[in-house]
Structures are given as C-alpha cells and as structure tokens.
Short mmCIF file of C-alpha atoms in Angstrom, two decimals:
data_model
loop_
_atom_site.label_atom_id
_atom_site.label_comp_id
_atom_site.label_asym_id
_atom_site.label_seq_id
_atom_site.Cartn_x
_atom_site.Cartn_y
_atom_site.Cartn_z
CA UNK D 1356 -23.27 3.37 -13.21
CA UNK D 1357 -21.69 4.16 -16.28
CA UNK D 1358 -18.24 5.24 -14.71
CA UNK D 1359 -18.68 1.50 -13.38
CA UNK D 1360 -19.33 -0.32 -16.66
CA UNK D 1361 -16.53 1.54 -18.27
CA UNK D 1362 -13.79 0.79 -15.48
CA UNK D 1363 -15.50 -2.89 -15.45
CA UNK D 1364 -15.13 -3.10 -19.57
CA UNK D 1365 -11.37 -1.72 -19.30
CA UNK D 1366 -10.40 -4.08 -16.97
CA UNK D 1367 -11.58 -6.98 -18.67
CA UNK D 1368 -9.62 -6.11 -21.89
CA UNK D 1369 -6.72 -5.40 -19.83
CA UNK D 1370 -6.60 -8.81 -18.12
CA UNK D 1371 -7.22 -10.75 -21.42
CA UNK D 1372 -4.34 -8.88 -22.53
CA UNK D 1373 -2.23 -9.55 -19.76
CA UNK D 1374 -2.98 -13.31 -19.84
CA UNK D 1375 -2.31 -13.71 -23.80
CA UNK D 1376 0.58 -11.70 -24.03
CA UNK D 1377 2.10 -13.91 -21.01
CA UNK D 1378 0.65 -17.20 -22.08
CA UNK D 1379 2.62 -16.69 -25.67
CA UNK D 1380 5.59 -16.72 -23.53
CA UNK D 1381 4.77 -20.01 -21.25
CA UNK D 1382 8.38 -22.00 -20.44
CA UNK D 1383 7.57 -26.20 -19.98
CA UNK D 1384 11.56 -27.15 -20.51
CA UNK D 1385 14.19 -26.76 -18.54
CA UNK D 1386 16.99 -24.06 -19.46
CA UNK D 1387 16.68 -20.31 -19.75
CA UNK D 1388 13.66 -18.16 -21.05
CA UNK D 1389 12.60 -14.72 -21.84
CA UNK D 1390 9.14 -13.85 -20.60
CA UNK D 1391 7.41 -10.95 -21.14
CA UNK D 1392 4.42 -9.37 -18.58
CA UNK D 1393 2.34 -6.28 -18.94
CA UNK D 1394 1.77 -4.84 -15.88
CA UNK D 1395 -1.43 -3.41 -15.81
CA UNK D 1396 -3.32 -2.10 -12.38
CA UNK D 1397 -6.16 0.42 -10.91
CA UNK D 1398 -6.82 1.21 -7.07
CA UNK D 1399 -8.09 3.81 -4.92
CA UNK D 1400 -4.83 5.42 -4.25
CA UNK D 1401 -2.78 5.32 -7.48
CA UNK D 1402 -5.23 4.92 -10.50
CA UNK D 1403 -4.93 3.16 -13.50
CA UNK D 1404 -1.39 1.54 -13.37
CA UNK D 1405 0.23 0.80 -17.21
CA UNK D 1406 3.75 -0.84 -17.55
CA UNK D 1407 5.77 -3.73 -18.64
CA UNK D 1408 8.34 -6.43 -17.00
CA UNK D 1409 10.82 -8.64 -18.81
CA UNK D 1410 11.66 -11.71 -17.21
CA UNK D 1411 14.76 -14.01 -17.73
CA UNK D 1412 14.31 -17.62 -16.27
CA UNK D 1413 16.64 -20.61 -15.31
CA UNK D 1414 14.78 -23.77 -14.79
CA UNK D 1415 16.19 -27.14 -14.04
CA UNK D 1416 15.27 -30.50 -12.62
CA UNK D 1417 16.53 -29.54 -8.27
CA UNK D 1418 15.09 -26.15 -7.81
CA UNK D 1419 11.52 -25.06 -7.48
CA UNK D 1420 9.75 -23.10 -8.77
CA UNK D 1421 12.74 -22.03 -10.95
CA UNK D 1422 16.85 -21.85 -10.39
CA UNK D 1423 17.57 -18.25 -11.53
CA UNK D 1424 15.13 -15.55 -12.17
CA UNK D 1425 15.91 -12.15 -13.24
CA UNK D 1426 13.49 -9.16 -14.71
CA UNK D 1427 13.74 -5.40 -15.26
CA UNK D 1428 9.93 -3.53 -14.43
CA UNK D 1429 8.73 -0.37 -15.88
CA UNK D 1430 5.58 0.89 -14.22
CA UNK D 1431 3.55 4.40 -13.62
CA UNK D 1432 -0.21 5.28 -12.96
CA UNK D 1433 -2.62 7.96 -13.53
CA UNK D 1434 -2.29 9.62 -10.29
CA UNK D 1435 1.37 9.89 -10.41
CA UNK D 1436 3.07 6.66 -8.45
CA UNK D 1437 6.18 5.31 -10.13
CA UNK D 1438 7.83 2.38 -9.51
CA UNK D 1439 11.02 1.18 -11.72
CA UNK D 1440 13.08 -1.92 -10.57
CA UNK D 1441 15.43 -5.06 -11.65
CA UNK D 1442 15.51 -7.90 -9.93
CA UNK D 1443 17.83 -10.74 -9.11
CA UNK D 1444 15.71 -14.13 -7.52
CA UNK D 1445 18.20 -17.01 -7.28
CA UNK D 1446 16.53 -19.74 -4.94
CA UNK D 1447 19.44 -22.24 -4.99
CA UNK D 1448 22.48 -19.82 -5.43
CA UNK D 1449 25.53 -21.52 -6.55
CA UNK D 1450 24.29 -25.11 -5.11
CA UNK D 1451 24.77 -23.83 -1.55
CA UNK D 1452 20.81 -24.23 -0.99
CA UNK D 1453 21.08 -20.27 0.19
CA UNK D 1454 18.11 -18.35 -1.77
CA UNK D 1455 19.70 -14.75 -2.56
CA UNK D 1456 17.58 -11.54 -3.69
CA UNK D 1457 18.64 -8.78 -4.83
CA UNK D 1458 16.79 -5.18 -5.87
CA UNK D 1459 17.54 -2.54 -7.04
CA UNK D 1460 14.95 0.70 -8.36
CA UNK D 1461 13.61 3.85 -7.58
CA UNK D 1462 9.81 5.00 -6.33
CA UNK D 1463 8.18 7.66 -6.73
CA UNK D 1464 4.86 8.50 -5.10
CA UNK D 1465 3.56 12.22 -5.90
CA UNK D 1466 0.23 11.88 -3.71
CA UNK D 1467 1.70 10.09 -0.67
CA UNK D 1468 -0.49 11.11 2.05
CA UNK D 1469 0.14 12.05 5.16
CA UNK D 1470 -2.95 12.25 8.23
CA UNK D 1471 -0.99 12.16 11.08
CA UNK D 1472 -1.11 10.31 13.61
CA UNK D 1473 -3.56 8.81 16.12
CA UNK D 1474 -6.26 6.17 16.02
CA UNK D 1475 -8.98 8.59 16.16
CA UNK D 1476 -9.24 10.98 12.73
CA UNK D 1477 -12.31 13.34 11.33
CA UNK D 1478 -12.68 11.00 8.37
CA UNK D 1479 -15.47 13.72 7.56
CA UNK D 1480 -13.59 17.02 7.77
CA UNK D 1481 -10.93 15.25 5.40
CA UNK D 1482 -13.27 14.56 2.85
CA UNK D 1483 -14.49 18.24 2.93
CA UNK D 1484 -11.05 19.76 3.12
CA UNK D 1485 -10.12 17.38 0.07
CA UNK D 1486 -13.57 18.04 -1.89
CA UNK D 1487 -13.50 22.60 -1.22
CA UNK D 1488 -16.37 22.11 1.41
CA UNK D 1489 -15.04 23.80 4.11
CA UNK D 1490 -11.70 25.49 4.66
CA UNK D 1491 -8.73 23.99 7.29
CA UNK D 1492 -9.50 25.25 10.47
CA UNK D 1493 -11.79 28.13 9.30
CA UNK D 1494 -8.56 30.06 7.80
CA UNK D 1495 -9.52 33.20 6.96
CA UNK D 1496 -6.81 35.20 5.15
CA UNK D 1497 -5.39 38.02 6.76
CA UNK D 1498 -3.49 41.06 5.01
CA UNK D 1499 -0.21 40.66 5.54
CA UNK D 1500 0.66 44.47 6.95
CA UNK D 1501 -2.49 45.31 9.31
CA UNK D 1502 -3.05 41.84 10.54
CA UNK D 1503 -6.58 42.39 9.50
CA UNK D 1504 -9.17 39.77 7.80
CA UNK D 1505 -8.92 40.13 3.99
CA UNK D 1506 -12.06 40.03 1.74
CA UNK D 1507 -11.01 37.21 -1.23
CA UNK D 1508 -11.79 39.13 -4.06
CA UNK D 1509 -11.55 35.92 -6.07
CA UNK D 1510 -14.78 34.29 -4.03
CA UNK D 1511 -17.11 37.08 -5.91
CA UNK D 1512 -15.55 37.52 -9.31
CA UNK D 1513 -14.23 34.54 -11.15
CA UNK D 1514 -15.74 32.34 -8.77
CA UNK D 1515 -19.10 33.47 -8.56
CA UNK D 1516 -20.69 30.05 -9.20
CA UNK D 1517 -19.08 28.60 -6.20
CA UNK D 1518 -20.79 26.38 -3.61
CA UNK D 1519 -20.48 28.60 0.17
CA UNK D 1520 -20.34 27.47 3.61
CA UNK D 1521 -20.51 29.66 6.72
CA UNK D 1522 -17.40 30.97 9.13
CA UNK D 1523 -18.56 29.37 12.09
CA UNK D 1524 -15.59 31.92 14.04
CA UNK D 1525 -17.41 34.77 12.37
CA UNK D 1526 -20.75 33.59 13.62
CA UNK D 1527 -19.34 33.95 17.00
CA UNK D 1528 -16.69 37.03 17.22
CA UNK D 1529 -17.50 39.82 14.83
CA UNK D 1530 -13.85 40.51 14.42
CA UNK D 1531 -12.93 36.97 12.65
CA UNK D 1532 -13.98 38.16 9.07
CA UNK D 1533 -16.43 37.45 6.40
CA UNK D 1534 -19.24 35.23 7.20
CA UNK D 1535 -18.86 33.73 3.75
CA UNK D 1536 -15.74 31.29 3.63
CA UNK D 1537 -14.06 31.11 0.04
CA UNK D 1538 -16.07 28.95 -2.44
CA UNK D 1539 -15.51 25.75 -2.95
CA UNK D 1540 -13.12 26.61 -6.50
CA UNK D 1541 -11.02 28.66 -4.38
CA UNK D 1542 -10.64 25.94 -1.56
CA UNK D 1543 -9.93 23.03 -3.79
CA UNK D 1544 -7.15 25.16 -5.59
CA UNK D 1545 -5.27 26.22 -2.23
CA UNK D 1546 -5.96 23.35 -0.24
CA UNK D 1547 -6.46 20.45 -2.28
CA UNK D 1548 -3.00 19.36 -1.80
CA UNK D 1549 -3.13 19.65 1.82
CA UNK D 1550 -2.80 16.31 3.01
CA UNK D 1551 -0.40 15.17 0.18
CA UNK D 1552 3.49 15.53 -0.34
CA UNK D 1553 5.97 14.22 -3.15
CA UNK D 1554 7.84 11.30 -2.09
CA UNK D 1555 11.05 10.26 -4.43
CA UNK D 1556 12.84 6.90 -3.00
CA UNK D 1557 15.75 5.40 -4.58
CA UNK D 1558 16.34 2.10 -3.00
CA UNK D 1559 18.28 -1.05 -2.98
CA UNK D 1560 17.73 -4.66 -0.45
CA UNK D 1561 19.77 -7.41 -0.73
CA UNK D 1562 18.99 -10.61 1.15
CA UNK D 1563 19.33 -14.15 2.10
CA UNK D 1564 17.14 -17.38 3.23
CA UNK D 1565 17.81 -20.76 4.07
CA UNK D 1566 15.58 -23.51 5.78
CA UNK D 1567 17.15 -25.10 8.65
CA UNK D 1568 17.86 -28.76 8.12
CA UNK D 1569 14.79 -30.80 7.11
CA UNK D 1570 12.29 -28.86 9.59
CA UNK D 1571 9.68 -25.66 8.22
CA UNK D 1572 11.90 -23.30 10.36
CA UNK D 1573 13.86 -20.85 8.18
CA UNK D 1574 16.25 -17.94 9.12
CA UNK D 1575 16.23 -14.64 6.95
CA UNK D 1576 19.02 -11.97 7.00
CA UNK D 1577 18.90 -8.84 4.84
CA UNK D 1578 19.95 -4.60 4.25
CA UNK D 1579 17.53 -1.83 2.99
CA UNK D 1580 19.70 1.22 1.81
CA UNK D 1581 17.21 3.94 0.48
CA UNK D 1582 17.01 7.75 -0.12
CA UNK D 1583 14.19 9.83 0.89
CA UNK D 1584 13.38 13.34 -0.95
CA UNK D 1585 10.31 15.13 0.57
CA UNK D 1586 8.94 18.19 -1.92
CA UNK D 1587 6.10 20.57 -0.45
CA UNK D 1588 3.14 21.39 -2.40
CA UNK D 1589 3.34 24.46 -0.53
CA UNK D 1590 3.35 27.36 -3.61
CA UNK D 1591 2.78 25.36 -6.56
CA UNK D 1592 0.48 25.73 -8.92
CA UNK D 1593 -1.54 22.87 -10.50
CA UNK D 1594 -2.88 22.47 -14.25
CA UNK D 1595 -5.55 25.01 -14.87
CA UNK D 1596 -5.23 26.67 -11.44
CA UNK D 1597 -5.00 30.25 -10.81
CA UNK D 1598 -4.43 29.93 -7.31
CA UNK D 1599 -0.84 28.30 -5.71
CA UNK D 1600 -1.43 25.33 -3.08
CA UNK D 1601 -1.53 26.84 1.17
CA UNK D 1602 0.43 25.38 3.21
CA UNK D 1603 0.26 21.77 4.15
CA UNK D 1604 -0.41 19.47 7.02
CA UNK D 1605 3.30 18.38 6.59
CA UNK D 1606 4.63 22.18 6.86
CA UNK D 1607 1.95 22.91 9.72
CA UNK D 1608 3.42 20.22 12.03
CA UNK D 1609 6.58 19.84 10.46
CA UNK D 1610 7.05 16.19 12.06
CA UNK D 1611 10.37 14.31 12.49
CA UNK D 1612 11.65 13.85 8.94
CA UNK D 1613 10.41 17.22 7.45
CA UNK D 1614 14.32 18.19 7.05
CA UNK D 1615 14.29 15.85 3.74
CA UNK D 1616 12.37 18.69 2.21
CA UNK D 1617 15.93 20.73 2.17
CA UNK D 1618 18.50 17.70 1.30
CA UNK D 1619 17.72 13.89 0.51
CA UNK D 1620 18.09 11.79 3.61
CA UNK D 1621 19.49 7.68 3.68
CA UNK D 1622 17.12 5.50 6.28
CA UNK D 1623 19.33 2.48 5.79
CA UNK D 1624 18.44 -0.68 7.72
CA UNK D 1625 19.53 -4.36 8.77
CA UNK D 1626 16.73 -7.19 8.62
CA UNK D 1627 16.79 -10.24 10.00
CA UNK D 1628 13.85 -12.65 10.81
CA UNK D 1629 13.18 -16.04 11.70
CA UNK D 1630 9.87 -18.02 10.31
CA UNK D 1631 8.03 -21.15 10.25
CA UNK D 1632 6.22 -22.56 7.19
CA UNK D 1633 4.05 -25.43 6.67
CA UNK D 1634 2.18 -24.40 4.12
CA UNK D 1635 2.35 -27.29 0.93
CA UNK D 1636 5.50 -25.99 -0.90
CA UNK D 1637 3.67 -26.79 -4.19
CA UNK D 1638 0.98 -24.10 -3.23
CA UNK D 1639 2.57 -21.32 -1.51
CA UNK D 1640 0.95 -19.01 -3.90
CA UNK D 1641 -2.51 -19.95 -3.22
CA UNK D 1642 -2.28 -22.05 0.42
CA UNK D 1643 -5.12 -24.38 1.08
CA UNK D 1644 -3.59 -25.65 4.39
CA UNK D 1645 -1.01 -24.58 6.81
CA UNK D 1646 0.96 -22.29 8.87
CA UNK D 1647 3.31 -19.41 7.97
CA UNK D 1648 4.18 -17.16 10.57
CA UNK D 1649 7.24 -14.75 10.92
CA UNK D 1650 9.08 -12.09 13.49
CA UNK D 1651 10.66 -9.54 11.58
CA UNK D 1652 13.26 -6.87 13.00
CA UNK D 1653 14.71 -4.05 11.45
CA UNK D 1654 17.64 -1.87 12.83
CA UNK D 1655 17.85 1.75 11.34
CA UNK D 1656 20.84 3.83 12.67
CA UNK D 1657 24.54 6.08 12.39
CA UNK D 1658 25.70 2.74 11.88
CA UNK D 1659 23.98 1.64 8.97
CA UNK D 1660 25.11 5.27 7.43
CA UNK D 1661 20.70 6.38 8.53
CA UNK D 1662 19.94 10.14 9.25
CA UNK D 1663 17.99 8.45 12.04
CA UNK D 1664 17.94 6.01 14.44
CA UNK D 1665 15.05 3.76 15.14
CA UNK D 1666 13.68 -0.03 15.68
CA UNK D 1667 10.97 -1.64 14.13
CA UNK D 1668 9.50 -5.28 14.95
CA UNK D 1669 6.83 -6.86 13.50
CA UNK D 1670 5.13 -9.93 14.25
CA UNK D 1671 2.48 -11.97 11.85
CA UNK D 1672 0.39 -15.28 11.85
CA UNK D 1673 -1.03 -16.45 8.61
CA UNK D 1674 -3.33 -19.56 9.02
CA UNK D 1675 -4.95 -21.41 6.05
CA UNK D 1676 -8.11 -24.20 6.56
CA UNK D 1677 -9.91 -26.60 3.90
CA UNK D 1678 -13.34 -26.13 4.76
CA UNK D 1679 -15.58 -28.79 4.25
CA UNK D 1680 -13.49 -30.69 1.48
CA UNK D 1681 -16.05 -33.99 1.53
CA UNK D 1682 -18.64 -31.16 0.09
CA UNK D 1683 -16.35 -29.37 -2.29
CA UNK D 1684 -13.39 -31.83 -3.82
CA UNK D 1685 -16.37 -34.21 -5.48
CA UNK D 1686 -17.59 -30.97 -7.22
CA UNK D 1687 -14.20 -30.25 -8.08
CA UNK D 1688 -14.41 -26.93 -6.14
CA UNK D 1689 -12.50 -25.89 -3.17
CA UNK D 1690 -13.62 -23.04 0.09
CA UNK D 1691 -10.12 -22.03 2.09
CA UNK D 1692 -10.45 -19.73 5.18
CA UNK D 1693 -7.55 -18.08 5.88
CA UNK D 1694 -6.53 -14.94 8.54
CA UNK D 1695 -3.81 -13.15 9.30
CA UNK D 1696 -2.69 -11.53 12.38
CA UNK D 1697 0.03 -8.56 12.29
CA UNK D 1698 1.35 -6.48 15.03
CA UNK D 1699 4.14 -4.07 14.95
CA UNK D 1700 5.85 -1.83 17.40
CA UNK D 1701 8.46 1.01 16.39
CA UNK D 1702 10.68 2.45 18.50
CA UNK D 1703 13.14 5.84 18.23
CA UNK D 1704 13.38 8.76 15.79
CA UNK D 1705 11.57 7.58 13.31
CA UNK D 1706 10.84 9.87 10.16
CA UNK D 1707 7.30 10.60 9.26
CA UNK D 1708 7.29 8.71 5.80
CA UNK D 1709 8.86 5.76 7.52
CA UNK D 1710 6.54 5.41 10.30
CA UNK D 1711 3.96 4.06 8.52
CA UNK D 1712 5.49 1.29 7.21
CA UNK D 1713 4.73 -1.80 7.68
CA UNK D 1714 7.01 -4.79 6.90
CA UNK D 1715 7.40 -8.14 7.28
CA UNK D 1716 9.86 -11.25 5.44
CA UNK D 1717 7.02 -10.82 2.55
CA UNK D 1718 4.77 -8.57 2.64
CA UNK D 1719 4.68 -4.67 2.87
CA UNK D 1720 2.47 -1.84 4.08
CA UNK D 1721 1.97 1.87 4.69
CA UNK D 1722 -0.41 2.60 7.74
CA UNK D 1723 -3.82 0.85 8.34
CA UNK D 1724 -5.21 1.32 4.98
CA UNK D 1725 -4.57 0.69 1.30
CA UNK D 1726 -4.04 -2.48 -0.86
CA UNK D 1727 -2.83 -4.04 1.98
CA UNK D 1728 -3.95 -3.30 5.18
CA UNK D 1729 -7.75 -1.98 6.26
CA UNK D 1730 -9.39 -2.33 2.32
CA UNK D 1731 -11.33 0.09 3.02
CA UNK D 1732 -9.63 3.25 3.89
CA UNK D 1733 -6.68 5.12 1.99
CA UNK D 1734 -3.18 4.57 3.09
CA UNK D 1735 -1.43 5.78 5.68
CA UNK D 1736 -5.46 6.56 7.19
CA UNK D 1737 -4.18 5.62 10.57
CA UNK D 1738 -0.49 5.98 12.18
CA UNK D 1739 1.07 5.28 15.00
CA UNK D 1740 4.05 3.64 17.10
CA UNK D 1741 1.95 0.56 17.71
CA UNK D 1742 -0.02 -0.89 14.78
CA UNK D 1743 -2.41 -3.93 14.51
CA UNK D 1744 -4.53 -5.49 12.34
CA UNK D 1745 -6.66 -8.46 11.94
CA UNK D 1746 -7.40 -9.85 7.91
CA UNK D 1747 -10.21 -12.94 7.27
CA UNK D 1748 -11.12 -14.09 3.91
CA UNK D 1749 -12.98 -16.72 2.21
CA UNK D 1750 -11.80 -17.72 -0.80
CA UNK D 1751 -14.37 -19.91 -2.71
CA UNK D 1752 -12.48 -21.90 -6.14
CA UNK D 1753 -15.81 -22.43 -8.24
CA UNK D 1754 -14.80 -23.33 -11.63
CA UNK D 1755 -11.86 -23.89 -14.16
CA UNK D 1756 -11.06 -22.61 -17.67
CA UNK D 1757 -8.48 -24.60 -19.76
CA UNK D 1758 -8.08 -20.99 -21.24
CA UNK D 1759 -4.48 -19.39 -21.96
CA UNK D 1760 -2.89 -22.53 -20.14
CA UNK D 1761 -5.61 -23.04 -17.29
CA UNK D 1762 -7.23 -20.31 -15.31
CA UNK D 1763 -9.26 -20.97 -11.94
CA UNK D 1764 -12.14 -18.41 -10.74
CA UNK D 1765 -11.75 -18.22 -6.97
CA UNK D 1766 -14.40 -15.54 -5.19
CA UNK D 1767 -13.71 -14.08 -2.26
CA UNK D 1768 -15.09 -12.14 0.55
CA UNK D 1769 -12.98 -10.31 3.22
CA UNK D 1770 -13.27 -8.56 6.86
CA UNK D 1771 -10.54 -6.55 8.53
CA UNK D 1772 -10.11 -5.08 11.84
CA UNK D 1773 -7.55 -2.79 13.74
CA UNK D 1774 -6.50 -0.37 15.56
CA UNK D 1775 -3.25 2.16 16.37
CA UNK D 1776 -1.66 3.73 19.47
CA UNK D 1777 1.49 4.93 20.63
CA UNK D 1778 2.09 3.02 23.58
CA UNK D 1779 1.21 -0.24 24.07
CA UNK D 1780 -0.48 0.39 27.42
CA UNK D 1781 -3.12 1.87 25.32
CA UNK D 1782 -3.25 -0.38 22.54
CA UNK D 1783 -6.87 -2.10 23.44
CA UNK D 1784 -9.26 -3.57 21.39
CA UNK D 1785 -11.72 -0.14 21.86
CA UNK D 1786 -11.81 1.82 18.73
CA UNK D 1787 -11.29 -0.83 16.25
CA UNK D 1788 -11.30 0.04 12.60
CA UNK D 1789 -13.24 -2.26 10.41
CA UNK D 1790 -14.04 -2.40 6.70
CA UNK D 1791 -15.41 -5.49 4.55
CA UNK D 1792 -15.57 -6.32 0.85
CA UNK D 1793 -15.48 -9.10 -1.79
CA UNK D 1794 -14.08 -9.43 -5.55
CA UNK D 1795 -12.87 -12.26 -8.10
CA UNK D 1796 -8.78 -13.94 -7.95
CA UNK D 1797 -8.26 -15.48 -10.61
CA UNK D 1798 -5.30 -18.06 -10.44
CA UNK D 1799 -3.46 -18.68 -13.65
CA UNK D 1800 -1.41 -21.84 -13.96
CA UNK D 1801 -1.00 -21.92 -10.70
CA UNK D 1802 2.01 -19.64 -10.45
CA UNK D 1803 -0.01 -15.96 -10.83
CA UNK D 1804 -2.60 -14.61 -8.69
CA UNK D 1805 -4.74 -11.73 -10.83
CA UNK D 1806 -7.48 -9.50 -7.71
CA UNK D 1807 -10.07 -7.88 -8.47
CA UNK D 1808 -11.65 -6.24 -5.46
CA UNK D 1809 -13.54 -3.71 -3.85
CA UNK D 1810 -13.89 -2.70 -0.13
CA UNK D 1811 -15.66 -0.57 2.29
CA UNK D 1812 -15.66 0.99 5.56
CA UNK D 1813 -17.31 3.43 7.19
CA UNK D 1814 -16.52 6.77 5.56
CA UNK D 1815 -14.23 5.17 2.95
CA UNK D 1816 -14.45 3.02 -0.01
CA UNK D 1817 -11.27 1.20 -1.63
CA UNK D 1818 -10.75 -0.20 -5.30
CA UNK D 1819 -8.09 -2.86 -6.07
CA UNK D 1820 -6.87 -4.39 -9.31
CA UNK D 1821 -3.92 -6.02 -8.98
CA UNK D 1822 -1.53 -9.31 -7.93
CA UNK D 1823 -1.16 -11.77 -5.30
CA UNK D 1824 -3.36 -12.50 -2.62
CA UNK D 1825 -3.43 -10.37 0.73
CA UNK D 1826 -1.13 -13.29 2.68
#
C-alpha cells in the first residue's frame, strides 16, 4: 500500500509539472513558437521515464492543427530504455497539400524481452525463473572435465539464507545430482537475465500523406532505414553480483537474427498504406464519432540494402460511438465506446527482434502485450507469424477544469482479447488472451492526451503512465 501511495503521490507532482511547465509556453497567434515539454512516464516494462522535448511551431490561418512543427526529444527510464529523436511534422509542405515527416533518433532498450514464440507460454515457470524459484530446465551444473554433477559450493556458504526447491530429475534418477537446486540468490544472479537481451536501434523514416480529392480516403507512402545491435547477457556481471549471467533463451535457440550479436545488421523497409477517415478532423485526438481504418504493408529486402528479406501486412479498424448523448450533453458530460480491431500477418526471414512488431500508418507495437497491445501482460508475451487482437474501451468525460488552459477528466475502462499462430489455418478464436483494466485520461486543451492506467490478466499485471489514447 505504501509503494502505491508513493508511486500515486509522484505521479501527481509529475503531471502538475508537466502541465505548468507546458501551459507557460501556450501559442494563441499565428507565426512561430518555442515550446517546451517534460516528458515524464512510468510502466510495467520501462519504469519511471524522465526527459525533455523542445518544440518549434509554425501556425497560420490554412493549416490545422499547425503548418510546420519541429522538436528535438531527450528521454531515458529507470530500467534502462532510451529513446532520443528530432522530428520534422510539416502538414501542408510547401503549399502542395502533401503532409511530410521526417525522423530521425536512436533507441535503446537494455531489457527487451524475448519469450519466444507460440500462443501457448508457462506464464508461471517465467515468473519463477525471473524471481530464483526454480532453475531453467532443472540445470544442474556439471564439471566441465568428468561430465559429472557439481555440488555449488556457493548454495551452502555465502548463500546459506537462501530459499530451496527440489531437483525433480534427482527425485527420479539418482545420477542427476543434488536434490537441493541452487538457492534462490544464486538463481536470480545467473539467470535473472535469461529472458532479456540489449537492443541498440539507430533509425530514420521519412514519409508522405495526402487525402484524395474531397473524400476521407488517403494514400500513405514511406522508408524505415534502421540498425539493429543485439548484446548477450551471457557472462556479465550485474551490480553487486558475484555470480556472471548463464546463458540465455536468445543463445539457447539462437533464432533468425541472433547473427546481430557479432556485427550490427540494417532491416530497411518500404511502407505504403491506404486509409479511410471519418473521424471529426477537429477531434482526431480524442474521436467521439467515426471511422478510421487502415492496411499497412511493409517490404523488407536486398533491395532496400536489409540483411533480410521479409513482408509484413497489417490490417486495423478503429470505430468510435456517442453513447447516449440526450443523457450526457445536458450534463455537459460525454460516454464514447470505441474498439479496435488489428490483424497482422508476416511473411519470410524475419529477425527475432523484428517479428514482434507490430505496425500500422499510426500506431506501433511489440508482440501481444505492453502499452499497447494486451494491457495486461509484458511485451513481446506472445509471438508469432500471425497476430491479432481485439481493444474495447469506455471512455466516460465527467467534468472540466479551467486549470492550466482547460483540462477534461475522462475515466476509462478497457477489455482486450487475442491470440497468435503461425499459420493462419490455425489462427482460431481458441486460446484467446484476455486482460481488463481502467485508469484516468486527462485531455488538456484539447490537443494532449495525459493516461493513467492499470491492467490485468491472468498471471500478469501492467502499469501505464503516459500519452495518447490506445487508438
């Protein structure tokens, strides 16, 4: 409870920190402005996040919500993901009604996990291998020059105080070692790092938009170049630890992609989509009413200058309902249901840090889990060829705050569903993943979404503070 109130009492002062040090920097006229915007964050996977984007803006009187909008980002968290960028945003380049982006940044994530893949994982024995419980498969350690099962001299001595658990192999062949495994010290020191790697990604997109004619069709067209360096925790030592890290699940199976341990590897891609929108232009930050859906394709290949060479489609449906406005407008209040659909299919060599991802013209993903996918399991909890998911949330706008330029309280409560495979023939809606939660979004002057929520699922529990709704 106390951890609780203290995460509950840091967030507050971070968000009325936020909000003042951004409201100070509010732009009404038309012309350019500098805009500062702390960047401050917690979840599940990364921690507390801490950082700090600058943003220069061109306004004028034809474009909306802004002609020109450019911003360099500094940001890091507590459990080691990094994520530097600038930023080019010009939504009517040049008068030729052709919205250009442009990015440019390096990420760094030193716990990206990797489970595998497969729709079906021991959620359980994970937790255990992560927490010292048990060891990975029982692993005994042998001396290296009889072959023989070696007594851990460190499980008795300097970690006497150690919780035990039984060899279950011992229990049933005499000849498969102590019946003692290491203590739970010992385990978290060699294996705590087991399903985690060090991901470094220098990147760059560039891409363009346009709507076609006077209808809520519009075409996209974009490249991805990026850099993937894979580092092993295989050997290294951690603060305080006596003991280096085992091997891990990424040097057991050594999947496709493993070779960007040895030297960095490009996964350059084309991107091209085509959408329609009908969402109110005025609120596509916070829909009340509409359709946005998208197919998304991305090429990866020689000819893009890619170590590998694979296809990835994706496919989403975001719809957005008023519910009973005759109830809610004459309190000045407002309930929207909204759900999204996503499917995507990836075919070819496909690295194992790519696999996982999940991307369409707006949002992004990695694996069924995370911010952005199941909110209730880590990321990349669930892998595959074939991915889908199912997202439904309320979102309930109770009151209003003329606060730091106007702040509305919207609360919400979420379900989401899914599943992986890798074929599609076995893609069914049997196994279905499903975790639920609720929070606060705050909406400030209508332009910034602030969440604030926490989800659950079976095994797993996931924390979010950050920006933007889901879809």
């Amino acid at each position: 409870m106390k951890k609780t109130s203290n995460r509950l009492k840091l967030i507050a002062i971070a968000l009325t920190g936020v909000l003042a040090f951004a409201a100070s920097a509010l732009q009404a006229e038309p012309g350019w402005a500098l805009q500062p915007l702390p960047l401050v964050s917690a979840s599940s996977d990364d921690g507390f996040g801490y950082g700090l984007r600058v943003y220069g803006t061109y306004k004028d009187e034809k474009a909306q919500p802004y002609k020109y909008q450019f911003y360099g980002q500094y940001y890091a968290t507590t459990r080691g993901y990094e994520y530097h960028e600038a930023s080019m945003d010009a939504v009517d380049f040049l008068d030729s009604s052709f919205r250009i982006k442009l990015n440019v940044g390096v990420e760094r994530t030193l716990n990206a996990q990797y489970y595998g893949t497969g729709n079906y994982q021991d959620i359980r024995r994970q937790q255990k291998i992560k927490n010292g419980e048990i060891p990975i498969n029982e692993n005994v350690r042998l001396d290296p020059t009889t072959g023989e099962p070696l007594r851990d001299i460190y499980t008795f001595d300097e970690y006497g105080d150690s919780v035990y658990s039984l060899n279950e192999r011992a229990l049933l062949s005499p000849n498969s070692g102590d019946f003692l495994n290491p203590g739970r010290k010992l385990l978290k020191q060699t294996q705590g790092k087991y399903f985690y790697y060090d991901r470094i990604r220098p990147f760059v997109t560039v891409s363009t938009e346009q709507w076609i004619g006077q209808t809520n069709f519009k075409w996209f067209l974009g490249l991805r170049g990026q850099r993937y360096k894979i580092q092993s925790y295989e050997g290294d030592f951690e603060g305080g630890d006596k003991l280096p890290n085992g091997r891990t699940l990424i040097d057991i199976e050594k999947p496709l992609g493993y070779d960007a341990t040895e030297d960095p590897k490009f996964v350059n891609g084309i991107r091209a989509a085509i959408a329609y929108d009908s969402r109110p232009r005025a609120r596509e930050i916070n829909p009340n009413a509409g359709i946005f859906t998208d197919f998304h394709y991305e090429g990866v290949g020689k000819g893009t200058g890619s170590a590998y060479t694979f296809n990835r489609y994706t496919a989403t449906w975001r719809q957005y309902f008023e519910l009973f406005p005759g109830f809610f407008k004459p309190q000045d209040r407002e309930l929207v249901f909204a759900y999204r659909f996503l499917g995507q299919k990836t075919t070819g060599d496909v690295p194992f840090y790519e696999e996982g991802r999940i991307y369409t013209m707006k949002e992004s993903s990695e694996g069924l889990g995370g911010n952005n996918g199941l909110r209730g399991y880590p990321a990349n909890q669930f892998v595959d060829r074939v991915m889908g998911m199912a997202n439904f949330e309320a979102r309930l706008t109770t009151f209003h705050v003329d606060a730091l330029g106007g702040i509305d309280f919207i609360f919400l409560g979420y379900y989401d569903l899914g599943r992986v495979a890798p074929t599609n023939r076995e893609m069914t809606l049997k196994g279905l993943h499903r975790a639920y939660g609720g929070g606060v979004r705050l909406l400030w002057q209508e332009n910034v979404v602030i969440n604030i929520s926490y989800g659950r699922s079976q095994y797993e529990s996931n924390f979010n503070f950050g920006f933007n709704h889901l879809f």
